[in-house]
XYZ file of N, CA and C in Angstrom:
249
model
N 0.921 -1.167 -0.038
C -0.034 -0.015 -0.041
C 0.910 1.272 -0.005
N 0.593 2.195 -0.847
C 1.390 3.434 -1.005
C 0.919 4.412 0.038
N 1.935 5.060 0.674
C 1.717 6.015 1.721
C 1.178 7.346 1.126
N 0.206 7.911 1.654
C -0.185 9.257 1.222
C 0.424 10.327 1.979
N 0.876 11.482 1.232
C 1.558 12.446 1.818
C 0.875 13.842 1.363
N 1.227 15.004 2.119
C 0.772 16.260 1.689
C 1.968 17.163 1.380
N 1.865 18.017 0.563
C 3.061 18.886 0.214
C 2.745 20.269 0.734
N 2.746 20.293 2.051
C 2.630 21.643 2.792
C 4.048 22.187 3.137
N 4.173 23.463 2.880
C 5.515 24.017 3.269
C 5.357 24.419 4.703
N 6.503 24.979 5.189
C 6.575 25.162 6.708
C 5.551 26.227 7.115
N 5.288 27.248 6.306
C 4.382 28.263 6.694
C 3.031 27.701 6.742
N 2.638 26.864 5.765
C 1.269 26.284 5.710
C 1.124 25.254 6.937
N 2.185 24.510 7.248
C 2.080 23.654 8.444
C 1.836 24.405 9.717
N 2.531 25.628 9.866
C 2.344 26.458 11.074
C 0.972 26.923 11.144
N 0.372 27.391 10.104
C -0.977 27.802 10.024
C -1.952 26.684 10.388
N -1.680 25.585 9.841
C -2.610 24.443 10.124
C -2.537 24.020 11.525
N -1.348 23.951 12.025
C -1.124 23.639 13.461
C -1.813 24.708 14.426
N -1.684 25.915 14.106
C -2.216 27.057 14.858
C -3.793 27.139 14.733
N -4.285 26.775 13.615
C -5.705 26.945 13.299
C -6.724 26.596 14.396
N -6.460 25.479 15.072
C -7.359 25.006 16.089
C -7.323 26.059 17.259
N -6.163 26.536 17.610
C -6.001 27.492 18.683
C -6.585 28.896 18.397
N -6.608 29.213 17.071
C -7.259 30.517 16.725
C -8.677 30.504 17.074
N -9.424 29.419 16.726
C -10.853 29.307 17.177
C -10.930 29.063 18.644
N -10.094 28.288 19.262
C -10.221 28.173 20.754
C -10.112 29.381 21.553
N -9.158 30.313 21.196
C -8.943 31.498 21.940
C -10.047 32.420 21.821
N -10.706 32.551 20.636
C -11.839 33.464 20.374
C -13.008 33.209 21.333
N -13.217 31.863 21.702
C -14.366 31.521 22.342
C -14.289 31.528 23.911
N -13.137 31.868 24.468
C -12.947 31.709 25.860
C -13.953 32.519 26.652
N -14.043 33.916 26.390
C -14.961 34.733 27.137
C -16.332 34.520 26.838
N -16.682 34.428 25.579
C -18.096 34.048 25.181
C -18.500 32.699 25.742
N -17.598 31.823 25.787
C -17.975 30.438 26.438
C -18.278 30.554 27.904
N -17.530 31.376 28.643
C -17.849 31.564 30.062
C -19.227 32.188 30.265
N -19.522 33.172 29.386
C -20.893 33.818 29.477
C -21.964 32.713 29.099
N -21.832 31.978 28.115
C -22.779 31.000 27.661
C -22.957 29.895 28.821
N -21.813 29.530 29.354
C -21.949 28.474 30.508
C -22.739 29.013 31.608
N -22.528 30.298 31.920
C -23.154 30.857 33.060
C -24.674 31.021 32.797
N -25.040 31.321 31.513
C -26.419 31.597 31.126
C -27.250 30.293 30.876
N -26.607 29.329 30.277
C -27.281 28.099 29.934
C -26.888 26.878 30.731
N -25.795 26.953 31.314
C -25.221 25.822 32.127
C -24.132 25.080 31.365
N -23.233 24.650 32.232
C -22.052 24.027 31.644
C -22.286 22.689 30.984
N -23.189 21.890 31.504
C -23.401 20.545 30.887
C -23.874 20.647 29.483
N -24.779 21.615 29.121
C -25.233 21.765 27.710
C -24.169 22.210 26.922
N -23.515 23.315 27.304
C -22.365 23.757 26.591
C -21.235 22.698 26.195
N -20.968 22.014 27.340
C -19.963 20.864 27.141
C -20.455 19.794 26.162
N -21.702 19.420 26.385
C -22.229 18.285 25.437
C -22.260 18.747 24.037
N -22.770 19.948 23.768
C -22.936 20.400 22.328
C -21.479 20.616 21.829
N -20.605 21.275 22.588
C -19.215 21.419 22.104
C -18.486 20.193 21.801
N -18.733 19.156 22.670
C -18.091 17.921 22.358
C -18.581 17.257 21.109
N -19.906 17.231 20.974
C -20.524 16.715 19.653
C -19.987 17.474 18.454
N -20.006 18.696 18.521
C -19.478 19.514 17.361
C -18.011 19.194 17.036
N -17.226 19.127 17.996
C -15.764 18.742 17.826
C -15.592 17.411 17.329
N -16.358 16.422 17.856
C -16.316 15.044 17.419
C -16.674 14.967 15.951
N -17.787 15.531 15.595
C -18.217 15.493 14.311
C -17.216 16.159 13.233
N -16.668 17.183 13.597
C -15.677 17.992 12.712
C -14.341 17.157 12.634
N -14.044 16.477 13.704
C -12.856 15.597 13.650
C -13.026 14.456 12.610
N -14.253 13.885 12.643
C -14.544 12.934 11.578
C -14.360 13.407 10.117
N -14.571 14.720 9.901
C -14.480 15.400 8.664
C -13.060 15.828 8.346
N -12.093 15.802 9.356
C -10.760 16.216 9.086
C -10.037 15.631 7.942
N -10.085 14.253 7.793
C -9.337 13.627 6.673
C -9.959 14.134 5.308
N -11.233 14.215 5.165
C -11.895 14.633 3.954
C -11.455 16.191 3.618
N -11.470 16.973 4.713
C -11.032 18.397 4.445
C -9.550 18.484 4.041
N -8.676 17.627 4.663
C -7.301 17.652 4.332
C -7.017 17.303 2.838
N -7.815 16.267 2.318
C -7.767 15.816 0.986
C -8.304 16.893 0.024
N -9.253 17.703 0.506
C -9.922 18.716 -0.298
C -8.985 19.861 -0.533
N -8.124 20.130 0.397
C -7.131 21.190 0.191
C -6.789 21.875 1.430
N -5.776 22.774 1.460
C -5.364 23.454 2.676
C -6.369 24.335 3.166
N -7.122 25.154 2.397
C -8.145 26.022 2.908
C -9.236 25.346 3.670
N -9.891 24.262 3.145
C -10.935 23.560 3.891
C -10.443 22.995 5.142
N -9.152 22.469 5.167
C -8.515 21.871 6.234
C -8.406 22.867 7.414
N -7.889 24.018 7.012
C -7.709 25.115 7.978
C -9.055 25.476 8.547
N -10.093 25.610 7.775
C -11.441 26.020 8.151
C -12.020 25.009 9.206
N -11.845 23.742 8.859
C -12.273 22.727 9.778
C -11.552 22.745 11.083
N -10.236 22.984 11.111
C -9.584 23.146 12.379
C -9.995 24.340 13.202
N -10.213 25.528 12.545
C -10.684 26.653 13.243
C -12.060 26.361 13.836
N -12.959 25.724 13.093
C -14.240 25.298 13.654
C -14.195 24.322 14.818
N -13.188 23.397 14.761
C -13.000 22.468 15.805
C -12.581 23.315 17.071
N -11.750 24.338 16.928
C -11.414 25.156 18.071
C -12.558 25.901 18.573
N -13.492 26.348 17.709
C -14.656 27.079 18.199
C -15.567 26.122 18.997
N -15.615 24.861 18.683
C -16.473 23.867 19.196
C -15.974 23.516 20.585
N -14.648 23.857 20.892
C -14.074 23.604 22.189
C -14.413 24.750 23.203
N -15.468 25.487 22.987
C -15.846 26.604 23.776
C -16.086 26.117 25.187
N -16.381 24.917 25.434
C -16.817 24.434 26.776
C -15.611 24.078 27.713
N -14.339 23.948 27.175
C -13.310 23.340 27.864
C -12.422 24.448 28.345
């Protein structure tokens, strides 16, 4: 079986690796507000579901290209609003 690889340069790799944290950082203060308003268990459950679903889409997004992959990683970070 042939091993699949991606041809990302160092800059693209850095953006991809940081993309999750861009989404994660944005949601820290709104996440606290939402947890206080609606309760932590709902926020945690919905955030976990969203992140799990997007994680399943990660290989498809990576094969589709760098931009869709980065978008999915940012959305995964946004889904981690509860942690």
